[in-house]
Amino acid sequence: YMLDDIVYYPIYDLAKKYKLPVVIHSGDTFSEKGRLKFSQPLHVDELAFLYPDVTFIIAHMGDPWIMDAAEVASKNKNVYVDLSGLIVGDEKDVNRFNNNEFITHIKRGLVYLDNYDKVLFGSDWPLVGLAPYIEFIKNIIPKEHHEKVFYLNAKKVFNIK
């Protein structure tokens, strides 16, 4: 179903009632049975409009549609992105993707978003080794924003005291 299908309205209504964020899988899927048209981050824009009192998090920053996710988060005050699942594998895989082309792909969206208050760390563990992935994300996020991205933003969005 598309994200704005009425089948999901009870979930969004519960999120509104209990002031809970809704994390939306967005971007690539590893299953051939998963249909990419349902994971395009532009669809979150419709949710943000229909449910302005609900916070939505675009998981995986919509990769490979990182610029689309950045635009949706930039446009809508109630939309955030997380950096989970950008790499799958062990430390060797993380190191393989720790190159200028892949990092530029991600940073382009972060530069466009231009608001580290709307970015959350996520891992997709156990699909990726946690320690090397944390280091990978630390290399992408400017040091002055580490506390926000790795802690404070999640604390705010998930209403953790």
PDB file of C-alpha atoms in Angstrom, residues 119-121 145-157 160-161:
ATOM      1  CA  VAL A 119      19.262  13.995  11.366  1.00  0.00           C
ATOM      2  CA  LEU A 120      19.353  10.898  13.578  1.00  0.00           C
ATOM      3  CA  PHE A 121      21.883   8.115  13.807  1.00  0.00           C
ATOM      4  CA  HIS A 145      26.940  17.995  15.377  1.00  0.00           C
ATOM      5  CA  HIS A 146      27.837  14.564  16.798  1.00  0.00           C
ATOM      6  CA  GLU A 147      25.956  15.013  20.068  1.00  0.00           C
ATOM      7  CA  LYS A 148      22.793  16.044  18.226  1.00  0.00           C
ATOM      8  CA  VAL A 149      22.912  13.300  15.602  1.00  0.00           C
ATOM      9  CA  PHE A 150      23.992  10.492  17.934  1.00  0.00           C
ATOM     10  CA  TYR A 151      21.862  11.433  20.957  1.00  0.00           C
ATOM     11  CA  LEU A 152      19.957  14.681  21.392  1.00  0.00           C
ATOM     12  CA  ASN A 153      17.791  14.520  18.263  1.00  0.00           C
ATOM     13  CA  ALA A 154      16.603  10.987  19.053  1.00  0.00           C
ATOM     14  CA  LYS A 155      15.947  12.012  22.644  1.00  0.00           C
ATOM     15  CA  LYS A 156      13.729  14.831  21.395  1.00  0.00           C
ATOM     16  CA  VAL A 157      11.942  12.938  18.612  1.00  0.00           C
ATOM     17  CA  ILE A 160      12.869  10.420  26.044  1.00  0.00           C
ATOM     18  CA  LYS A 161      13.262  12.151  29.401  1.00  0.00           C
TER      19      LYS A 161
END
